Coordinates of C-alpha atoms and ligand atoms in Angstrom, one line a residue:
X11 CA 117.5 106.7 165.5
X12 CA 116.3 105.0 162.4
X13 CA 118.8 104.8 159.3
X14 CA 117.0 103.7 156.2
X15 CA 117.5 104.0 152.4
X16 CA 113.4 104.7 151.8
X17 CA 110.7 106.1 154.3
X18 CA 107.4 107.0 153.1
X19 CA 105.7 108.6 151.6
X20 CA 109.2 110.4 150.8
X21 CA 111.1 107.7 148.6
X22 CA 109.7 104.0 148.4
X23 CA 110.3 101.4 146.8
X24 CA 108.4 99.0 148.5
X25 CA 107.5 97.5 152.0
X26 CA 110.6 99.1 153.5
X27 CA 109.2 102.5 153.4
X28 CA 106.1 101.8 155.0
X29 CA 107.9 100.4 157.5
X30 CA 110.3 103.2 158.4
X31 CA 107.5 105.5 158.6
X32 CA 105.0 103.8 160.3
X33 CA 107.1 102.1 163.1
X34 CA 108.7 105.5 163.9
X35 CA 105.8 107.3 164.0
X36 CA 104.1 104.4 166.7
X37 CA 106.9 104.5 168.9
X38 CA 107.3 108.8 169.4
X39 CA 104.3 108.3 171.2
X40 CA 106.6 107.1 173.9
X41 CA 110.1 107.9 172.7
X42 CA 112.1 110.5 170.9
X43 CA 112.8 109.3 167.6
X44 CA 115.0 111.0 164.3
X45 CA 115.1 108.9 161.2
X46 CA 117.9 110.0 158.9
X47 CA 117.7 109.1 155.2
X48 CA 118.7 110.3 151.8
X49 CA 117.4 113.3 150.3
X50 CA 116.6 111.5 146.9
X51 CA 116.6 114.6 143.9
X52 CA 112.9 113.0 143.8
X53 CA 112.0 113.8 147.1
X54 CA 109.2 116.8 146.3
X55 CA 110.7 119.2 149.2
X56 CA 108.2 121.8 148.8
X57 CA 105.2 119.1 148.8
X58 CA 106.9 117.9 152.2
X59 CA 108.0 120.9 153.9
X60 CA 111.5 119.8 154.4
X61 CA 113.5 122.8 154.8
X62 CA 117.7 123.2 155.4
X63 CA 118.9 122.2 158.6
X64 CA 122.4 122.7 158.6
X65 CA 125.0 122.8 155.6
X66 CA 128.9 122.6 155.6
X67 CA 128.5 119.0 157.4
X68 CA 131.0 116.5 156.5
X69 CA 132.0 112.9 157.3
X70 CA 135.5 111.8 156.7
X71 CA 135.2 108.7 154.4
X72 CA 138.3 106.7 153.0
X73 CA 140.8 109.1 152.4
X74 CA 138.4 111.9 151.8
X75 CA 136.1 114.6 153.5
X76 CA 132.4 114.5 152.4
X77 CA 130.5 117.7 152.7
X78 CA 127.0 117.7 152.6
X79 CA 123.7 119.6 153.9
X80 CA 120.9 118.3 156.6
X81 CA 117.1 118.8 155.3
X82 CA 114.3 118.6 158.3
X83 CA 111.2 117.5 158.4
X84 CA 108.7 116.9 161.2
X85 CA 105.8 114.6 160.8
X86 CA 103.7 113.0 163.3
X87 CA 106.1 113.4 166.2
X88 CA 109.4 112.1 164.3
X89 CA 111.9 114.8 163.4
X90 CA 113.4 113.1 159.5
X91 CA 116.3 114.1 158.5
X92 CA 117.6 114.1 154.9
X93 CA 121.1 114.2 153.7
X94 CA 121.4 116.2 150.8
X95 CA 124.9 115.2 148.8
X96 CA 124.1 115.1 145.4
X97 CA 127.1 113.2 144.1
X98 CA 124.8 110.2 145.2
X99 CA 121.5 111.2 145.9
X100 CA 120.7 113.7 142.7
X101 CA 120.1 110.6 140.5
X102 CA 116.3 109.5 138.5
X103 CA 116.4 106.3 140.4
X104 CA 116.9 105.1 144.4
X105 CA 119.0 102.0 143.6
X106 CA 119.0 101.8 140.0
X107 CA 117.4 102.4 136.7
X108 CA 116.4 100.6 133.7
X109 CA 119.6 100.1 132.6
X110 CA 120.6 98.4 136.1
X111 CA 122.2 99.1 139.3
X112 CA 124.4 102.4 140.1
X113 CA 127.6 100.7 139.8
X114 CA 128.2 103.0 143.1
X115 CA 125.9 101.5 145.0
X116 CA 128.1 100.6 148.2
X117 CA 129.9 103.9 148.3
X118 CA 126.6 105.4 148.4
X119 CA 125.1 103.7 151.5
X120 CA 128.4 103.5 152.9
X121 CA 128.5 106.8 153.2
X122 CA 124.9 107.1 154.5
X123 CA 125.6 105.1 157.1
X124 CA 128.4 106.4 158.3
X125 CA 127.2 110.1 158.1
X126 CA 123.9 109.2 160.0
X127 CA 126.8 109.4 163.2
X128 CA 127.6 111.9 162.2
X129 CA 123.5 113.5 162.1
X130 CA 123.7 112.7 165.8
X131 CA 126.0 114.6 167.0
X132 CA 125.2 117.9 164.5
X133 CA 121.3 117.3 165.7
X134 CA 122.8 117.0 169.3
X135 CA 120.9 113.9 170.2
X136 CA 122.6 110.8 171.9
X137 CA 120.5 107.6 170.0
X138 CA 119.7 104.8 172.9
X139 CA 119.7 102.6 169.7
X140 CA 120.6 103.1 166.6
X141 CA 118.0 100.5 164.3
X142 CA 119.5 99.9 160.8
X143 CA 117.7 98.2 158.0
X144 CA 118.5 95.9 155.4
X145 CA 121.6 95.9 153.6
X146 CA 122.1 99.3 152.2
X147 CA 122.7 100.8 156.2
X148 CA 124.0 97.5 157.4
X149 CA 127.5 99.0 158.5
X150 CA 125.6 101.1 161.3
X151 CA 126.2 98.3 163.5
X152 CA 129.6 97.7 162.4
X153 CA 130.7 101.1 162.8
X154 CA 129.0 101.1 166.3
X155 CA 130.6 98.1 167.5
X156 CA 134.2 99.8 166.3
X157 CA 133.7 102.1 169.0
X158 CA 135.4 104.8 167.9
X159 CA 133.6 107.7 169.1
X160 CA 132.7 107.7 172.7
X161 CA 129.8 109.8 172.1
X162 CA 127.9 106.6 171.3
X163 CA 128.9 104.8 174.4
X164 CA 126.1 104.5 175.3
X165 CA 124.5 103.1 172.1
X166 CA 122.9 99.5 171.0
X167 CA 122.3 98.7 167.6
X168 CA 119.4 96.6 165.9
X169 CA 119.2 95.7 162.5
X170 CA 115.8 94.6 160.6
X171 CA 116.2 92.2 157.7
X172 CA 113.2 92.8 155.5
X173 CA 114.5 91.3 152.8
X174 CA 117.5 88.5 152.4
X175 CA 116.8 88.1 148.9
X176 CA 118.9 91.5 148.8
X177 CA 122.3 91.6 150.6
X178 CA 124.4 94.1 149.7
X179 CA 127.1 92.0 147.5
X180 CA 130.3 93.4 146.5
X181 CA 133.8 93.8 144.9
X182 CA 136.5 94.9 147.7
X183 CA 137.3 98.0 145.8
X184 CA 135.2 100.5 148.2
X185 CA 136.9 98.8 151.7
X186 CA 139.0 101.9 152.3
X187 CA 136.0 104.2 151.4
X188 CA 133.9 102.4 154.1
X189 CA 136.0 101.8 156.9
X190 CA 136.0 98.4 157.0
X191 CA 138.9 96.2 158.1
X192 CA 140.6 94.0 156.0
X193 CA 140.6 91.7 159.2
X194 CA 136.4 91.8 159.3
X195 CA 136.9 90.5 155.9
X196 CA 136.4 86.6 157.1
X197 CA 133.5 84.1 156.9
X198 CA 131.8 85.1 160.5
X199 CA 131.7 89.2 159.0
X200 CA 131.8 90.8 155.7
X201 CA 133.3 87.5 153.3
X202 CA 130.9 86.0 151.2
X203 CA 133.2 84.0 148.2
X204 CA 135.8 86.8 148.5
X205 CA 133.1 89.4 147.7
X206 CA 132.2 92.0 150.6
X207 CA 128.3 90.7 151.4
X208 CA 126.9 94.0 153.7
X209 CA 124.1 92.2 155.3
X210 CA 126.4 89.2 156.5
X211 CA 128.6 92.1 157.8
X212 CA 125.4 93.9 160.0
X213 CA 124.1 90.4 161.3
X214 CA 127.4 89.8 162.6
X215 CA 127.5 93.0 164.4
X216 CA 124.0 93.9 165.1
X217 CA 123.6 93.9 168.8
X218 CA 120.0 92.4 168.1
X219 CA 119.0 91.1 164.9
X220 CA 115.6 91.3 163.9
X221 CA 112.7 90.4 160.9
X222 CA 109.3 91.0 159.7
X223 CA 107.7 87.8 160.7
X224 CA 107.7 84.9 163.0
X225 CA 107.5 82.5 160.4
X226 CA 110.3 84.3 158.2
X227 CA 112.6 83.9 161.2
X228 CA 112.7 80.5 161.4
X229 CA 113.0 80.4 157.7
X230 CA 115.8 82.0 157.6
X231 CA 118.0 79.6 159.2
X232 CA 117.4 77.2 156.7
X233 CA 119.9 77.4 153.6
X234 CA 117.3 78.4 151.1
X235 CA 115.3 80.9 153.2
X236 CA 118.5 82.4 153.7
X237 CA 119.5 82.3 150.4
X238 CA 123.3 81.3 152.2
X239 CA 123.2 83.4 154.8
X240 CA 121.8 80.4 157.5
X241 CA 125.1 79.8 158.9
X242 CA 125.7 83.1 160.8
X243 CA 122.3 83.2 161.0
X244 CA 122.1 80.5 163.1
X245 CA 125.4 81.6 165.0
X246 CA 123.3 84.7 165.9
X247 CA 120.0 82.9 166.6
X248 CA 119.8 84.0 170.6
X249 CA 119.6 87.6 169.3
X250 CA 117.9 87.2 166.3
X251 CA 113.8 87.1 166.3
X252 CA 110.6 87.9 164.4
X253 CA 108.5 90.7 164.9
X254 CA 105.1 91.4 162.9
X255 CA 105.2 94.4 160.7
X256 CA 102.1 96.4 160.9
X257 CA 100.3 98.6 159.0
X258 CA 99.5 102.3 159.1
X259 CA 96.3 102.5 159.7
X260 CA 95.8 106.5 159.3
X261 CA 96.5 105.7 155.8
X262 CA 95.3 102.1 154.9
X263 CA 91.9 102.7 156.6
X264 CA 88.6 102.4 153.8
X265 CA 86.6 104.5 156.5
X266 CA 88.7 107.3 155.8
X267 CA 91.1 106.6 152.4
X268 CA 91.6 110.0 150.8
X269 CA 92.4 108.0 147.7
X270 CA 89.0 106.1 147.3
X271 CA 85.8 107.4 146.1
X272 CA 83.5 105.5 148.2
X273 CA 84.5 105.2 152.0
X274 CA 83.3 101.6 153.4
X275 CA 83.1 99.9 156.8
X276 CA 82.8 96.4 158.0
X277 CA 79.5 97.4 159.5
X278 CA 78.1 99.2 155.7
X279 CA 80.0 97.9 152.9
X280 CA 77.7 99.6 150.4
X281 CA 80.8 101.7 149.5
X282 CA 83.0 98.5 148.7
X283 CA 80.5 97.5 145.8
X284 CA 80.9 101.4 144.4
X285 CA 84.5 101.1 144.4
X286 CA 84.5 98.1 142.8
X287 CA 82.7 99.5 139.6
X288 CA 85.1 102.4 139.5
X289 CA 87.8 100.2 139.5
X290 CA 86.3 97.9 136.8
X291 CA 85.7 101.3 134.9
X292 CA 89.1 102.6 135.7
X293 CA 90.9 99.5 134.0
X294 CA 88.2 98.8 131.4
X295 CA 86.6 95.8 132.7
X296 CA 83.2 95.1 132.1
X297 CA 81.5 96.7 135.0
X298 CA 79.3 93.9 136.7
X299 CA 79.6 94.4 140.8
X300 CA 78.4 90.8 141.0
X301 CA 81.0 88.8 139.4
X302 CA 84.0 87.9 141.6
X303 CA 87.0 90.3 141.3
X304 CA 90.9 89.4 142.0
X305 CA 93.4 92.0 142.5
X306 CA 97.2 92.0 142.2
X307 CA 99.9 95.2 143.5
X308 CA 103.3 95.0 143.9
X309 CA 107.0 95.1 142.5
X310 CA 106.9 92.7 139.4
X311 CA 109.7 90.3 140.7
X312 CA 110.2 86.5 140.7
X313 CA 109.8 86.6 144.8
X314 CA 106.2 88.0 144.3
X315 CA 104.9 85.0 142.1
X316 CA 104.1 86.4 139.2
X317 CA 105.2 83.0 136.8
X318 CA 102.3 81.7 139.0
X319 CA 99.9 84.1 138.1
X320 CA 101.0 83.9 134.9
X321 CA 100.3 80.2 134.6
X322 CA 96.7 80.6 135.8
X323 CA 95.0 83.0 135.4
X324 CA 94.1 82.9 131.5
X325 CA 92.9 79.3 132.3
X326 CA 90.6 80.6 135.4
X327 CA 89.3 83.2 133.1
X328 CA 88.8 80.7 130.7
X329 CA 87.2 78.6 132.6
X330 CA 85.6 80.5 135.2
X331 CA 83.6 83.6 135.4
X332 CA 86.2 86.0 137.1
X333 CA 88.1 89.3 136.6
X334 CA 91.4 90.2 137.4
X335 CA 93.7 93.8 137.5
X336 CA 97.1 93.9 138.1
X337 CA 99.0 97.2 139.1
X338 CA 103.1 96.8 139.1
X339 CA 106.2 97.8 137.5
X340 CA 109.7 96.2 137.4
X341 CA 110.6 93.2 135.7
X342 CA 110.4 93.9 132.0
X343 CA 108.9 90.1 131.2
X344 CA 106.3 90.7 133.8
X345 CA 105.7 94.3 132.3
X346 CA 105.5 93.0 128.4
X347 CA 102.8 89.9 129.8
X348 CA 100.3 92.3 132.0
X349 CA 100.9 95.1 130.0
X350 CA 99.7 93.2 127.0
X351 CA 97.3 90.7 128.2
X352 CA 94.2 92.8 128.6
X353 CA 94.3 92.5 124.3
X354 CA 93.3 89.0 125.0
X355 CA 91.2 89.1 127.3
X356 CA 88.7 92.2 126.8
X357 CA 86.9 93.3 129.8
X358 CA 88.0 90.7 132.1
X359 CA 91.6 91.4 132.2
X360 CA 93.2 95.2 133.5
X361 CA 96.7 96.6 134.2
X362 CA 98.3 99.6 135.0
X363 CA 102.0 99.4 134.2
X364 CA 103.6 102.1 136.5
X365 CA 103.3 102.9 140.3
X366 CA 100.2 104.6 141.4
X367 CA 99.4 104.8 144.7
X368 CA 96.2 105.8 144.3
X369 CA 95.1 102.8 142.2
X370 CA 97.5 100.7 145.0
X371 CA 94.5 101.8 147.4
X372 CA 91.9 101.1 144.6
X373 CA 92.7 97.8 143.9
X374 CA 92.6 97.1 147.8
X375 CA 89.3 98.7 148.2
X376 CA 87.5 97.7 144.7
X377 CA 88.4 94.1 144.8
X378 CA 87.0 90.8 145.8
X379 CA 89.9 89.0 146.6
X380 CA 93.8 89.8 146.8
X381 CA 96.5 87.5 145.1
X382 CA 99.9 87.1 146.8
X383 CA 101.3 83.6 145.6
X384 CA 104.9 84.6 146.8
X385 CA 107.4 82.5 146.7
X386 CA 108.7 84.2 149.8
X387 CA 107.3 86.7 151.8
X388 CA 109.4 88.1 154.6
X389 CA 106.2 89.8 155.6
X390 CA 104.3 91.6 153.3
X391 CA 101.9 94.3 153.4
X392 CA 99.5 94.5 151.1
X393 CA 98.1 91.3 152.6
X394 CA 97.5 93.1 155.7
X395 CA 95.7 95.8 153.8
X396 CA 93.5 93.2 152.0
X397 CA 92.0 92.2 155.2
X398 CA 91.6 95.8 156.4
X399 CA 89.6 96.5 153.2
X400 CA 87.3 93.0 153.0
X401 CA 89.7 91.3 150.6
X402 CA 90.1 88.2 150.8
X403 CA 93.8 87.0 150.2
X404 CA 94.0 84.2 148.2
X405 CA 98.2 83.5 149.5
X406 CA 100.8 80.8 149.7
X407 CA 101.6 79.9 153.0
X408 CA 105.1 81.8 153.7
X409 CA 107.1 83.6 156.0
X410 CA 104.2 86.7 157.2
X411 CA 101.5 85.4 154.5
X412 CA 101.5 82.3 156.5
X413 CA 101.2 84.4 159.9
X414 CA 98.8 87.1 159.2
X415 CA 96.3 85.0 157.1
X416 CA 94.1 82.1 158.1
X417 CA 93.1 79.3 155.9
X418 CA 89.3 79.1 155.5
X419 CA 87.5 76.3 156.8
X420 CA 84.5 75.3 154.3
X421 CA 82.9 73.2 157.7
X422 CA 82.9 76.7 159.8
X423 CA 83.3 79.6 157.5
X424 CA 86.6 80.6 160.2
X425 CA 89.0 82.1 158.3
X426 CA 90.5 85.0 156.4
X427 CA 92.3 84.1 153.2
X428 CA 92.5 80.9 151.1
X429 CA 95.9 79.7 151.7
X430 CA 98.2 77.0 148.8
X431 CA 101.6 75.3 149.5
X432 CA 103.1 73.9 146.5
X433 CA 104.9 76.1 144.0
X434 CA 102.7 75.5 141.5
X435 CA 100.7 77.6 139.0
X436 CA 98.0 74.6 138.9
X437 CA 98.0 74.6 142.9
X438 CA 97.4 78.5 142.5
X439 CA 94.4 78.1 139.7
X440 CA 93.0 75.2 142.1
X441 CA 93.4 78.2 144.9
X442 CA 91.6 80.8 142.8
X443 CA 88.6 77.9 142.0
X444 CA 87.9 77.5 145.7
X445 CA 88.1 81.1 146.1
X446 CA 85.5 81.6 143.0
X447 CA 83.1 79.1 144.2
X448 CA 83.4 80.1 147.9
X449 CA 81.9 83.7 146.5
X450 CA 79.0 82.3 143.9
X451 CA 78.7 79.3 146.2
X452 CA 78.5 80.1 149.5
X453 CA 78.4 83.7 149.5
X454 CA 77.5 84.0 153.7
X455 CA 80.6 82.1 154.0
X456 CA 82.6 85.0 152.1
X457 CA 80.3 87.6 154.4
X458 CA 81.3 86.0 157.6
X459 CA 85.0 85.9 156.6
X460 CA 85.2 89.8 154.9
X461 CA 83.8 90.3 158.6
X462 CA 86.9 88.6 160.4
X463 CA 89.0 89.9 157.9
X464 CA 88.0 93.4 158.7
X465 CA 87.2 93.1 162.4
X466 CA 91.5 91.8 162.7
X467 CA 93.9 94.7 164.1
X468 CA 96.8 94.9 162.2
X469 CA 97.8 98.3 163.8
X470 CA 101.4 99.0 164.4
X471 CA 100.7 99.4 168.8
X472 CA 101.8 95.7 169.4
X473 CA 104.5 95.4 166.9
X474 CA 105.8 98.4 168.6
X475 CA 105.7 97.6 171.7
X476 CA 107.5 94.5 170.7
X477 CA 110.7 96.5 169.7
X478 CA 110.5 98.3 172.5
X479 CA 110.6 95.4 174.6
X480 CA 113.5 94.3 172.5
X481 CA 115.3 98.1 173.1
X482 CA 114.9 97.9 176.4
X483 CA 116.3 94.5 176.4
X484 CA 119.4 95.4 174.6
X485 CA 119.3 98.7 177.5
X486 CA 118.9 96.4 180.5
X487 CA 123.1 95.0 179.7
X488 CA 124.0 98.6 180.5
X489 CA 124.3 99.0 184.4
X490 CA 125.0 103.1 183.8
X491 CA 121.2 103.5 182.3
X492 CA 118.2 103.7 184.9
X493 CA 115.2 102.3 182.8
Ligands
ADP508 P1 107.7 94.4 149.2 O1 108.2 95.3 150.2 O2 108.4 93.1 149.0 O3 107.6 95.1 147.9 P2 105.2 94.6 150.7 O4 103.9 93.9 150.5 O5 105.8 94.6 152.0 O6 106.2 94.0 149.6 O7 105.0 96.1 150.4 C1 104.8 96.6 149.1 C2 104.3 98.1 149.2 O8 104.6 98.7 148.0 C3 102.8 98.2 149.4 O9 102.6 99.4 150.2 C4 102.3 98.3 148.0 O10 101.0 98.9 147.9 C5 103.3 99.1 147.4 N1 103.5 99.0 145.9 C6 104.2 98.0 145.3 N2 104.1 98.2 143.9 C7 103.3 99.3 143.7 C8 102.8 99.9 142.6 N3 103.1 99.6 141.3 N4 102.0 101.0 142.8 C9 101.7 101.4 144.0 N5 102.1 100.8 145.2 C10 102.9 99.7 145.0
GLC509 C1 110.4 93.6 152.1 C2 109.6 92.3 152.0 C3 108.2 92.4 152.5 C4 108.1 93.2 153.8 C5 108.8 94.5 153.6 C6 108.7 95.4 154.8 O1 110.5 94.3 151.0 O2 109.7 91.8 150.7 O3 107.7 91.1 152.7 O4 106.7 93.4 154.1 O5 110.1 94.4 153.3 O6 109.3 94.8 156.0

């Protein structure tokens, strides 16, 4: 049983969501699996088929009873299951809005996580593992571990960090609400500089711990991959380990993308050169399919790069001849820049200031090469669906980008991606140079390597079979289970 604050293609926010859909989905092909997750008020019910369940549920929280209703949906072999309780969940934003975090934030995934027990027992199933993720359901394996209710005797729990720049940090006011002990409240649980810190909480109760990437794993034992959290980390690291996300490729496939006007494969690209001129039409560039094209997507935060970007790209278009388009939303400094920019720079510079899924699978399938100069990257998708589409990723070498991309070798023409180190905008434009001249330079080079590129298999089957090894791990400590 998953708990998770976003699954697509119901609620996302980012990565997360593709995750908890896609991993679910690869494992019912050999297991039963229920995710249970909030039934956001901007959830399209009708669009999804998600009908009532149940109603009259409740969960006892604090010193009150929550009632709420179960929503059901079946897709691809996993039964979801939303939680409709408005109090929390009939809001315009997931975790916040412009104007900044719901100030009720942990009583609201507190709650989530605790009712998801709850799910269980009204849905009549009995979880072999119960697989929280990130902060936000980062009690599931606290309230397991309690042990209260012997229906889950039988029940492990992982949890997935996908993120540690985001850990759940908190006043003590909502302790009572959530059930946690004033006695978990030290530095090997929940205490973070007298604040409750979720995540801390989860990693000390998890039975496994796991993340996104190899690479991120060992980061994360360092003090400023962990952003702090390195010591418990590192108390926890013979249960904590790295697993590949992958990607789902029913939907991020240019042989069959429902949101792309011209299908492609690696053996006709014709298509990709036809996308590329809808896309320079979409975003008002000049429409040349010959000159070399670089693509951005993704939450406009300081983790993705973006004061990198910033500091290079004018200077490559300046200096180079190269187009870029950014799609993104977030950050209103990143917004004002992008959003403004193309004034500038006229038909070499596009953005779309919003989320649009359908340009999200434009700008994979229309561009030359893919940006991603994260600072971090516990995994990250979109360079995974770069390399599906022919896109070369032009990345710094971090956490997943540093594991799923492979640095070009001008003596060979092996490789995937063009790969940087420093934190640097100037290491970025170099980056972007070497990237420009490999496609006007050397452009069966840049055929051999859209080939690799394409020709990889990013599919979820390994990274699934992966956790399962890791459930069955956590399974094999339990002498009353056959397996
Ligand atoms: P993160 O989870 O840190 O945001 P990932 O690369 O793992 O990064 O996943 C980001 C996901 O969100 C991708 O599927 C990407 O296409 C999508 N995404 C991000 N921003 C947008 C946007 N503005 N419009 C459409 N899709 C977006
Ligand atoms: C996070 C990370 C991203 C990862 C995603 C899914 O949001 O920032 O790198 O791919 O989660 O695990």
């Amino acid at each position: 049983m998953f708990v998770t604050s976003e699954a697509a293609p119901y609620a996302k926010t980012g990565g997360l969501a593709d995750v908890c859909s896609a991993l679910p989905k690869t494992l019912a092909k050999n297991n039963s699996v229920k995710v249970v997750m909030p039934l956001y008020s901007s959830i399209d019910v009708v669009k999804y088929g998600i009908t009532e369940y149940m109603h009259g549920c409740c969960v006892h929280m604090g010193n009150c009873e929550e009632f709420y209703s179960l929503y059901h949906a079946k897709d691809s072999g996993v039964d979801f299951y939303f939680i409709k309780f408005d109090k929390y969940f009939d809001r315009d934003g997931i975790y916040d809005t412009k104007a900044g975090e719901y100030a009720d934030n942990p009583y609201r995934f507190s709650f989530l996580s605790k009712a998801a027990f709850q799910v269980a027992k009204d849905i009549e199933f009995v979880p072999d593992v119960m697989h929280a993720n990130d902060w936000q359901t980062a009690l599931v394996p606290y309230y397991l571990s309690k042990g209260w209710d012997p229906y889950f005797v039988n029940t492990s729990s992982v949890l997935t960090i996908h993120n540690i720049g985001f850990q759940g940090v908190f006043a003590t006011d909502f302790l009572e609400y959530a059930a946690i002990d004033p006695a978990d409240m030290h530095q090997w649980a929940f205490e973070s500089f007298g604040a409750v810190n979720l995540l801390k909480g989860g990693i000390a109760f998890a039975n496994k711990i796991t993340t996104v990437s190899p690479k991120y794993a060992e980061e994360i034992k360092g003090p400023i991959g962990s952003s702090g959290l390195h010591e418990i980390l590192n108390r926890r690291a013979a249960d904590l380990s790295g697993i590949l996300n992958g990607i789902d490729t029913d939907v991020w496939n240019p042989s069959k993308d429902s949101y792309i006007p011209h299908k492609f494969s690696v053996k006709n690209l014709a298509g990709k050169k036809k996308n590329k001129l809808a896309l320079q039409k979409k975003l008002g560039l000049t429409e040349n399919a010959d000159i070399a094209l670089f693509g951005f997507v993704g939450r406009f935060a300081d983790q993705k790069g973006l004061y990198l970007i910033q500091g290079a790209i004018e200077r490559a278009m300046n200096e180079m001849a190269c187009q870029f388009v950014v799609v993104g939303t977030g950050d209103q400094k990143y917004e004002e820049y992008f959003g403004g920019l193309a004034d500038r720079f006229p038909g070499e510079f596009g953005s779309f200031i919003g989320y649009s899924e359908e340009l999200a699978h434009l700008v994979e399938a229309g561009s030359d090469f893919f940006l991603m100069p994260s600072l971090y990257e516990p995994c990250g998708l979109n360079q995974m669906y770069s390399l599906a589409y022919g896109t070369l990723p032009v990345v710094r070498a971090t956490g997943g980008l540093d594991d799923t991309v492979e640095n070009y070798d001008e003596s060979t023409a092996e490789g995937t991606g063009f790969k940087f180190y420093a934190i640097s905008s100037n290491a970025l434009f170099d980056t972007i140079g070497w990237a420009v001249s490999t496609y006007y330079d050397r452009p069966k080079h840049y055929a051999k390597m859209q080939q690799t590129a394409m020709l990889k298999d990013f599919s979820w089957s390994s990274s699934a079979a992966a956790y399962e090894e890791l459930y069955r791990e956590i399974l094999k400590d339990r002498p009353d289970i056959f397996i």
